[in-house]
Every structure is written in C-alpha cells, then in structure tokens.
C-alpha cells in the first residue's frame, strides 16, 4: 500500500515504520492508531497517559470479544494482559466486550487501580521512542536502541513525526511536528487503513488458526439474519414438531432467535451450517460461549439433517434455502459437500462434523468457555 507523497516529509521512512523485521510486538500499531484517533487541528500534543489509555480502548474489543493474541507466538504482552486484567479481574466482565469506545475511555480515564497503572507504565518503556526508529540517523550509535534515557538525543534528530517536550512518567508529552500534523490530518483515513492492514498481517501470524482476523479489529455493523430467520420459519411451518437443540422447546411455539453454535465472536461470519433457531432467553444465556460438544452436537445434527431433508421435500423450503445460501453459504466446497443430494443421516453427520469440529476446537483452544444449559 503506497502512502500519499508530501514535499519536505520523509514518507519513505514512515512507510518503513511497520516493516515486519522491525516488529516484535503489537505496540507500534496501537500507539500510532491512538495518535490517528486523537489528532486534530486543535490538538497536536498528547501525554503518554492519553495514548496508552487509547491503546487499551482500541485493543479492548480484539482481546475481550475475540480473545486475539497480541504478543509474540505462544506468549502474551502487556497490552493484552492489561485488557484481560481489566475485563476479567478488575471489572469482572461487568463492562461488556462491546462497550462503546467513548464510555470505556471515560472509565479508564479515572481508573486508579495500582496494577493497571503498572501495566500502563510498562507500556511506555519503548514504543514512544522505537516507533520513529526509521527516521533516526543510522550513524548515531546512541540511538541504536532508543529508549526514555535518550530523549534529549532523539530530540536532536530532524524531520521526526513528533518530539518530546518533557519527561514526567505517564505525564510525559509528545508534540506532533507541524508539517507532519497537517499530513496526518489530511490523510487520516488512508493512514488508518494502512495501519490496520499491517496489523491484520501481524495478528494473522500470531493467531494462525483464527478465522476472519480482518473482521475482528473493529466492532461490526449490525448483522442481518433476516434471510436465515425466514428460512427456518419456512422449515418449522413444514414440520411443526421440530425442537431447539438446547432445551427441546417446540420451535413453532416460540419467537425465533438465531444462534451461532460456534460463537460469532470467534467465526466472525453468518454461515448457514453454524446457525440454528432457539429461544431468545437461551441465546442470551449462551452468549459467546461454546455449547458443550458431547451434549449438543448430536442435537444440532438432528435438527440440521431434518432441515436438509425438508429442503428436498418441500418447494417452499428449497426456495428459501436458495435465497439464504446466496448470502450465507460463501464456501462453495462446503456447499457442494454438506448440502449435496441424497445424503444419509450418517454421511451428513460425518460431513457436518468435519466442517464444525476443527473450528470448534480452535475456538476452545483460544479460550472460549464451554457452556451447558
């Protein structure tokens, strides 16, 4: 991705900020996104505290909602640990994973918990200085490993994105250079897309078994399951004896709620093979947990096979299936295999298991909890 050119600015240095061989952890991405989120014509200076808080706000959704690993392979880092500590221990999940950014920002702005403050302090150790390392004079050996002890030396460098105006721990300030501030403000959306593009590659390397990384770095727009609901409404009209997989409730007797067997928070898609009708209370109770495999997979198979069979018995079901499949069966191999004609229940069960079980196990490995009604 080519960044917009600007006279008098070393854009080629900026383009190297996220070089893979320069990145050992996630901090640079989140620090730069925090600057992009906060900069305006009226505001071009930031304290460490402001930027670290914004880093936590940006990472919150990825870690709390999706359990993404932000650190090097098989480890966590301080940003990920800070979010986990806040979400699971300090706030005990009372602040939802999908909380609005401005609400979370307001809460964190006033947070004085000592352990959280230690996380914030640790996060300032390197990233404010290392982000700009491509800009530093390669002949200056003092800046080979930039850190807070070299602020005065860093401030002597020319054409940096920002400079340090004072050092007071979390109240240390950076001031964005005037020319760079204008460039960043003019090209904010391009720079944000560029940073996210690079972050996606980083996260894919560290979460190799997790699908849909690109859909998990920002909260989604509202999902549209109207076609899926109409498909299941048609199936239930064709067979009024069908029951949901968790409680055995007769589906024709209830307002339908569409459930993701493997949580949407992991798969980040609305594929038909992972969706089934249930009650609103059950869907709410299950949340983003994994239904116990031994208890519920056979029930899912039973319901899905009945739906599969009804498709070939009722034109109305077949018609709604085709409408639904256009939007909710995006993998042609799965569609041709799982929904092929004339499958026995045993064959259908093997194919359904082959599709769902690896994804289920991967979600479990990523920390999604098992659930039983």
Coordinates of N, CA and C in Angstrom, one line a residue, residues 31-201:
X31 N -0.1 2.3 19.2 CA 0.4 3.7 19.5 C 0.1 4.6 18.4
X32 N 0.4 4.2 17.2 CA 0.1 5.0 16.0 C -1.4 5.2 15.8
X33 N -2.2 4.2 16.0 CA -3.7 4.3 15.8 C -4.2 5.3 16.9
X34 N -3.6 5.3 18.1 CA -4.0 6.2 19.1 C -3.8 7.6 18.7
X35 N -2.6 7.9 18.1 CA -2.4 9.2 17.6 C -3.4 9.6 16.5
X36 N -3.6 8.7 15.6 CA -4.6 9.0 14.5 C -6.0 9.2 15.0
X37 N -6.4 8.5 16.1 CA -7.7 8.7 16.6 C -7.8 10.1 17.3
X38 N -6.7 10.6 17.9 CA -6.8 11.8 18.7 C -6.4 13.1 18.0
X39 N -5.7 13.0 17.0 CA -5.1 14.3 16.4 C -6.2 15.1 15.7
X40 N -6.1 16.4 15.8 CA -6.9 17.3 15.1 C -6.2 18.6 14.9
X41 N -6.8 19.6 14.2 CA -6.1 20.9 14.0 C -6.0 21.6 15.4
X42 N -6.9 21.3 16.3 CA -6.8 21.9 17.6 C -5.9 21.1 18.6
X43 N -5.7 19.8 18.3 CA -4.9 19.0 19.3 C -3.8 18.3 18.5
X44 N -2.6 18.7 18.8 CA -1.4 18.0 18.2 C -0.4 17.6 19.3
X45 N -0.8 17.7 20.5 CA 0.1 17.1 21.6 C -0.6 16.2 22.5
X46 N 0.1 15.2 23.0 CA -0.5 14.1 23.8 C 0.4 13.7 24.9
X47 N -0.2 13.3 26.0 CA 0.6 12.7 27.1 C 0.6 11.2 26.9
X48 N 1.6 10.6 27.5 CA 1.7 9.1 27.4 C 0.4 8.5 27.9
X49 N -0.1 9.1 29.0 CA -1.3 8.6 29.6 C -2.5 8.6 28.7
X50 N -2.6 9.6 27.9 CA -3.7 9.7 26.9 C -3.6 8.6 25.9
X51 N -2.3 8.4 25.4 CA -2.1 7.5 24.3 C -2.2 6.0 24.7
X52 N -1.7 5.8 25.9 CA -1.8 4.4 26.4 C -3.2 4.0 26.7
X53 N -4.0 5.0 27.3 CA -5.4 4.7 27.5 C -6.1 4.4 26.2
X54 N -5.8 5.2 25.1 CA -6.4 4.9 23.8 C -6.0 3.6 23.3
X55 N -4.7 3.2 23.5 CA -4.3 1.9 23.0 C -5.1 0.7 23.7
X56 N -5.4 0.9 25.0 CA -6.2 -0.1 25.7 C -7.6 -0.1 25.1
X57 N -8.2 1.1 24.8 CA -9.5 1.2 24.2 C -9.6 0.5 22.9
X58 N -8.6 0.7 22.1 CA -8.6 0.1 20.7 C -8.4 -1.4 20.8
X59 N -7.6 -1.9 21.7 CA -7.3 -3.3 21.9 C -8.4 -4.1 22.6
X60 N -9.2 -3.3 23.3 CA -10.3 -3.9 24.2 C -11.2 -4.9 23.4
X61 N -11.7 -4.5 22.3 CA -12.6 -5.3 21.5 C -12.0 -6.5 21.0
X62 N -10.7 -6.4 20.5 CA -10.0 -7.6 20.0 C -9.7 -8.6 21.0
X63 N -9.4 -8.2 22.2 CA -9.0 -9.1 23.3 C -10.2 -9.6 24.0
X64 N -11.1 -8.7 24.5 CA -12.2 -9.1 25.3 C -13.3 -9.9 24.5
X65 N -13.5 -9.4 23.3 CA -14.6 -10.1 22.5 C -14.1 -11.3 21.7
X66 N -12.8 -11.2 21.2 CA -12.4 -12.3 20.3 C -11.2 -13.1 20.8
X67 N -10.7 -12.7 22.0 CA -9.5 -13.5 22.6 C -8.3 -13.5 21.6
X68 N -8.1 -12.5 20.9 CA -7.0 -12.5 20.0 C -5.7 -12.4 20.8
X69 N -4.6 -13.0 20.3 CA -3.3 -13.0 20.9 C -2.6 -11.8 20.3
X70 N -2.1 -10.9 21.1 CA -1.4 -9.7 20.6 C 0.1 -9.8 20.7
X71 N 0.6 -10.8 21.5 CA 2.0 -10.9 21.7 C 2.7 -11.9 20.7
X72 N 4.0 -12.0 20.9 CA 4.7 -13.0 20.1 C 4.1 -14.4 20.3
X73 N 4.5 -15.3 19.4 CA 3.9 -16.7 19.4 C 4.0 -17.3 20.8
X74 N 2.9 -17.9 21.2 CA 2.8 -18.6 22.5 C 3.0 -17.8 23.7
X75 N 2.9 -16.4 23.6 CA 3.1 -15.6 24.7 C 2.0 -14.5 24.7
X76 N 1.9 -13.7 25.8 CA 1.0 -12.5 25.8 C 2.0 -11.3 25.9
X77 N 1.4 -10.1 25.7 CA 2.2 -9.0 26.0 C 1.4 -8.1 27.0
X78 N 2.0 -7.0 27.4 CA 1.5 -6.1 28.4 C 0.1 -5.5 28.0
X79 N 0.0 -5.2 26.7 CA -1.3 -4.6 26.3 C -2.4 -5.6 26.4
X80 N -2.2 -6.8 25.9 CA -3.1 -7.9 26.0 C -3.4 -8.2 27.5
X81 N -2.4 -8.3 28.3 CA -2.6 -8.6 29.7 C -3.3 -7.5 30.4
X82 N -3.1 -6.2 30.0 CA -3.8 -5.1 30.7 C -5.3 -5.2 30.4
X83 N -5.7 -5.5 29.1 CA -7.1 -5.7 28.8 C -7.7 -6.8 29.5
X84 N -7.0 -8.0 29.5 CA -7.5 -9.2 30.2 C -7.7 -8.9 31.7
X85 N -6.8 -8.2 32.3 CA -6.9 -7.9 33.8 C -8.1 -7.0 34.0
X86 N -8.2 -6.0 33.2 CA -9.4 -5.1 33.4 C -10.7 -5.8 33.2
X87 N -10.8 -6.5 32.1 CA -12.1 -7.1 31.7 C -12.5 -8.3 32.7
X88 N -11.5 -9.1 33.0 CA -11.9 -10.4 33.7 C -11.7 -10.2 35.2
X89 N -10.7 -9.5 35.7 CA -10.5 -9.4 37.1 C -11.0 -8.1 37.7
X90 N -10.5 -7.0 37.3 CA -10.9 -5.7 37.9 C -12.4 -5.5 37.7
X91 N -12.9 -5.6 36.5 CA -14.3 -5.3 36.2 C -15.2 -6.5 36.2
X92 N -14.6 -7.7 36.3 CA -15.3 -9.0 36.3 C -16.4 -9.1 35.2
X93 N -16.0 -8.6 34.0 CA -16.9 -8.7 32.9 C -18.2 -7.9 33.0
X94 N -18.2 -7.0 34.0 CA -19.3 -6.1 34.1 C -19.3 -5.0 33.0
X95 N -18.2 -4.7 32.5 CA -18.1 -3.8 31.4 C -18.0 -4.7 30.2
X96 N -19.0 -4.6 29.3 CA -19.1 -5.6 28.2 C -17.9 -5.5 27.2
X97 N -17.7 -6.6 26.5 CA -16.6 -6.6 25.5 C -16.9 -5.6 24.3
X98 N -18.2 -5.3 24.1 CA -18.7 -4.5 23.1 C -19.0 -3.1 23.5
X99 N -18.5 -2.7 24.7 CA -18.7 -1.3 25.2 C -18.3 -0.3 24.2
X100 N -19.1 0.8 24.1 CA -18.7 1.9 23.3 C -17.4 2.5 23.7
X101 N -16.6 3.0 22.7 CA -15.3 3.5 22.9 C -15.3 4.7 23.9
X102 N -16.2 5.6 23.7 CA -16.2 6.8 24.5 C -16.6 6.5 25.9
X103 N -17.4 5.5 26.1 CA -17.8 5.0 27.5 C -16.6 4.4 28.2
X104 N -15.9 3.5 27.5 CA -14.7 2.9 28.1 C -13.6 3.9 28.3
X105 N -13.4 4.8 27.4 CA -12.4 5.8 27.6 C -12.7 6.7 28.8
X106 N -13.9 7.0 29.1 CA -14.3 7.7 30.3 C -14.0 7.0 31.5
X107 N -14.3 5.7 31.5 CA -14.0 4.8 32.7 C -12.5 4.7 33.0
X108 N -11.7 4.5 31.9 CA -10.3 4.3 32.1 C -9.6 5.6 32.4
X109 N -10.1 6.7 32.0 CA -9.5 8.0 32.3 C -9.4 8.2 33.8
X110 N -10.4 7.7 34.6 CA -10.4 7.9 36.0 C -9.9 6.6 36.8
X111 N -9.4 5.6 36.1 CA -9.0 4.4 36.8 C -7.7 4.6 37.5
X112 N -7.7 4.3 38.8 CA -6.5 4.4 39.7 C -6.0 3.1 40.2
X113 N -6.5 2.0 39.7 CA -6.0 0.7 40.2 C -4.5 0.6 40.0
X114 N -3.8 0.2 41.1 CA -2.3 0.2 41.0 C -1.8 -0.8 40.0
X115 N -2.4 -2.0 39.9 CA -1.9 -3.0 39.0 C -2.0 -2.5 37.5
X116 N -3.2 -1.9 37.3 CA -3.4 -1.3 35.9 C -2.4 -0.2 35.6
X117 N -2.2 0.7 36.6 CA -1.2 1.7 36.4 C 0.2 1.2 36.1
X118 N 0.6 0.1 36.7 CA 1.9 -0.5 36.4 C 1.9 -1.0 35.0
X119 N 0.8 -1.6 34.5 CA 0.7 -2.0 33.1 C 1.0 -0.8 32.2
X120 N 0.3 0.3 32.5 CA 0.4 1.5 31.7 C 1.9 2.0 31.7
X121 N 2.5 2.0 32.8 CA 3.8 2.5 32.9 C 4.8 1.6 32.1
X122 N 4.6 0.3 32.2 CA 5.4 -0.6 31.4 C 5.3 -0.4 29.9
X123 N 4.1 -0.1 29.5 CA 3.8 0.1 28.0 C 4.5 1.4 27.5
X124 N 5.0 2.3 28.4 CA 5.7 3.5 27.9 C 7.2 3.2 27.7
X125 N 7.7 2.1 28.1 CA 9.1 1.8 28.1 C 9.8 2.0 26.8
X126 N 9.2 1.6 25.7 CA 9.9 1.6 24.4 C 9.2 2.2 23.2
X127 N 7.9 1.9 23.1 CA 7.2 2.2 21.9 C 7.2 3.7 21.5
X128 N 7.1 4.7 22.5 CA 7.2 6.1 22.0 C 8.5 6.4 21.3
X129 N 9.5 5.7 21.6 CA 10.9 6.0 21.0 C 11.2 5.1 19.8
X130 N 10.7 3.9 19.9 CA 11.1 2.9 18.8 C 10.2 3.1 17.6
X131 N 9.0 3.7 17.7 CA 8.2 3.9 16.5 C 8.9 4.7 15.4
X132 N 9.7 5.6 15.8 CA 10.3 6.5 14.8 C 11.7 6.1 14.5
X133 N 12.1 4.9 14.8 CA 13.5 4.5 14.6 C 13.9 4.6 13.1
X134 N 13.0 4.4 12.1 CA 13.4 4.5 10.7 C 13.9 6.0 10.4
X135 N 13.5 6.9 11.2 CA 13.8 8.3 11.0 C 15.2 8.7 11.6
X136 N 15.7 7.9 12.5 CA 16.9 8.3 13.2 C 18.1 8.1 12.3
X137 N 19.1 9.0 12.5 CA 20.4 8.9 11.8 C 21.1 7.6 12.1
X138 N 21.3 6.7 11.1 CA 21.9 5.4 11.3 C 23.3 5.5 11.8
X139 N 23.9 6.7 11.6 CA 25.3 6.9 12.1 C 25.3 7.2 13.6
X140 N 24.2 7.5 14.2 CA 24.1 7.9 15.6 C 24.0 6.6 16.4
X141 N 25.1 6.1 16.9 CA 25.1 4.8 17.6 C 24.3 4.9 18.9
X142 N 24.2 6.1 19.5 CA 23.4 6.2 20.7 C 22.0 5.8 20.5
X143 N 21.5 5.9 19.3 CA 20.1 5.7 19.1 C 19.8 4.3 18.5
X144 N 20.8 3.4 18.6 CA 20.6 2.1 18.0 C 19.5 1.3 18.7
X145 N 19.3 1.6 20.0 CA 18.2 1.0 20.8 C 17.6 2.2 21.5
X146 N 16.7 2.9 20.9 CA 16.1 4.1 21.5 C 15.3 3.8 22.7
X147 N 15.3 4.6 23.8 CA 14.5 4.4 25.0 C 14.4 5.8 25.7
X148 N 13.7 5.8 26.8 CA 13.4 7.0 27.5 C 14.7 7.7 28.0
X149 N 15.8 7.0 28.2 CA 17.0 7.7 28.6 C 17.7 8.5 27.5
X150 N 17.2 8.4 26.3 CA 17.8 9.0 25.2 C 16.9 10.1 24.6
X151 N 16.0 10.6 25.4 CA 15.0 11.6 24.8 C 15.8 12.8 24.3
X152 N 16.7 13.4 25.0 CA 17.4 14.6 24.5 C 18.2 14.3 23.2
X153 N 18.7 13.1 23.1 CA 19.4 12.7 21.8 C 18.4 12.6 20.7
X154 N 17.3 12.0 21.0 CA 16.2 11.8 20.0 C 15.7 13.2 19.5
X155 N 15.5 14.1 20.4 CA 15.0 15.4 20.1 C 15.9 16.2 19.2
X156 N 17.2 15.8 19.0 CA 18.1 16.5 18.1 C 17.9 16.0 16.7
X157 N 17.2 14.9 16.5 CA 17.0 14.4 15.1 C 16.1 15.3 14.4
X158 N 16.3 15.3 13.0 CA 15.5 16.2 12.2 C 14.3 15.4 11.5
X159 N 13.3 16.1 11.3 CA 12.1 15.6 10.5 C 11.4 14.5 11.2
X160 N 11.4 14.4 12.5 CA 10.7 13.4 13.2 C 9.2 13.7 13.1
X161 N 8.4 12.7 13.3 CA 6.9 12.9 13.4 C 6.6 13.7 14.6
X162 N 7.2 13.4 15.7 CA 6.9 14.1 17.0 C 8.2 14.2 17.8
X163 N 8.1 15.1 18.8 CA 9.2 15.4 19.7 C 8.7 15.3 21.1
X164 N 9.6 15.1 22.1 CA 9.3 15.0 23.5 C 9.5 16.4 24.1
X165 N 8.5 16.9 24.7 CA 8.6 18.2 25.3 C 9.0 18.2 26.8
X166 N 8.8 17.1 27.5 CA 9.3 16.9 28.8 C 9.1 15.5 29.2
X167 N 9.8 15.1 30.3 CA 9.6 13.7 30.8 C 9.1 13.7 32.2
X168 N 7.9 13.2 32.4 CA 7.3 13.1 33.7 C 6.4 11.8 33.8
X169 N 7.1 10.7 33.5 CA 6.4 9.4 33.5 C 5.2 9.4 32.6
X170 N 4.0 9.0 33.2 CA 2.8 9.0 32.3 C 2.4 10.3 31.8
X171 N 2.9 11.4 32.5 CA 2.5 12.8 32.0 C 3.5 13.3 31.0
X172 N 4.5 12.5 30.6 CA 5.4 12.9 29.5 C 4.6 13.3 28.3
X173 N 5.0 14.4 27.6 CA 4.2 14.8 26.4 C 5.0 14.7 25.2
X174 N 4.3 14.4 24.1 CA 4.9 14.4 22.8 C 4.1 15.5 22.0
X175 N 4.8 16.2 21.1 CA 4.3 17.2 20.3 C 4.5 16.8 18.8
X176 N 3.4 16.7 18.1 CA 3.5 16.4 16.6 C 4.1 17.5 15.9
X177 N 5.1 17.3 15.0 CA 5.6 18.3 14.2 C 4.5 18.9 13.3
X178 N 4.6 20.2 13.1 CA 3.5 20.9 12.4 C 3.3 20.4 11.0
X179 N 4.3 20.1 10.2 CA 4.1 19.6 8.9 C 3.6 18.2 8.9
X180 N 4.1 17.4 9.8 CA 3.5 16.0 9.9 C 2.1 16.0 10.4
X181 N 1.8 17.0 11.3 CA 0.4 17.1 11.8 C -0.6 17.3 10.6
X182 N -0.2 18.3 9.8 CA -1.0 18.6 8.6 C -1.2 17.4 7.7
X183 N -0.1 16.7 7.5 CA -0.1 15.5 6.6 C -1.0 14.4 7.2
X184 N -0.9 14.2 8.5 CA -1.7 13.1 9.2 C -3.1 13.5 9.1
X185 N -3.5 14.7 9.4 CA -4.9 15.1 9.5 C -5.5 15.0 8.1
X186 N -4.8 15.4 7.0 CA -5.3 15.3 5.6 C -5.5 13.9 5.2
X187 N -4.6 13.0 5.7 CA -4.6 11.6 5.2 C -5.0 10.6 6.3
X188 N -5.7 11.0 7.2 CA -6.0 10.2 8.4 C -6.6 8.8 8.0
X189 N -7.7 8.8 7.1 CA -8.3 7.6 6.8 C -7.4 6.6 6.0
X190 N -6.6 7.2 5.2 CA -5.6 6.3 4.4 C -4.6 5.7 5.4
X191 N -4.1 6.6 6.3 CA -3.1 6.1 7.3 C -3.7 5.1 8.3
X192 N -5.0 5.3 8.6 CA -5.7 4.3 9.5 C -5.8 3.0 8.8
X193 N -6.3 3.0 7.5 CA -6.4 1.7 6.7 C -5.0 1.0 6.6
X194 N -4.0 1.8 6.3 CA -2.6 1.3 6.2 C -2.2 0.6 7.5
X195 N -2.4 1.3 8.6 CA -2.0 0.7 9.9 C -2.8 -0.6 10.2
X196 N -4.1 -0.6 9.9 CA -4.9 -1.8 10.1 C -4.5 -2.9 9.2
X197 N -4.2 -2.6 8.0 CA -3.7 -3.6 7.0 C -2.5 -4.3 7.6
X198 N -1.5 -3.5 8.1 CA -0.3 -4.1 8.6 C -0.6 -4.8 9.9
X199 N -1.5 -4.3 10.7 CA -1.9 -5.0 12.0 C -2.6 -6.4 11.7
X200 N -3.4 -6.4 10.6 CA -4.0 -7.7 10.3 C -3.0 -8.8 10.0
X201 N -1.9 -8.4 9.2 CA -0.9 -9.4 8.9 C -0.2 -9.8 10.1

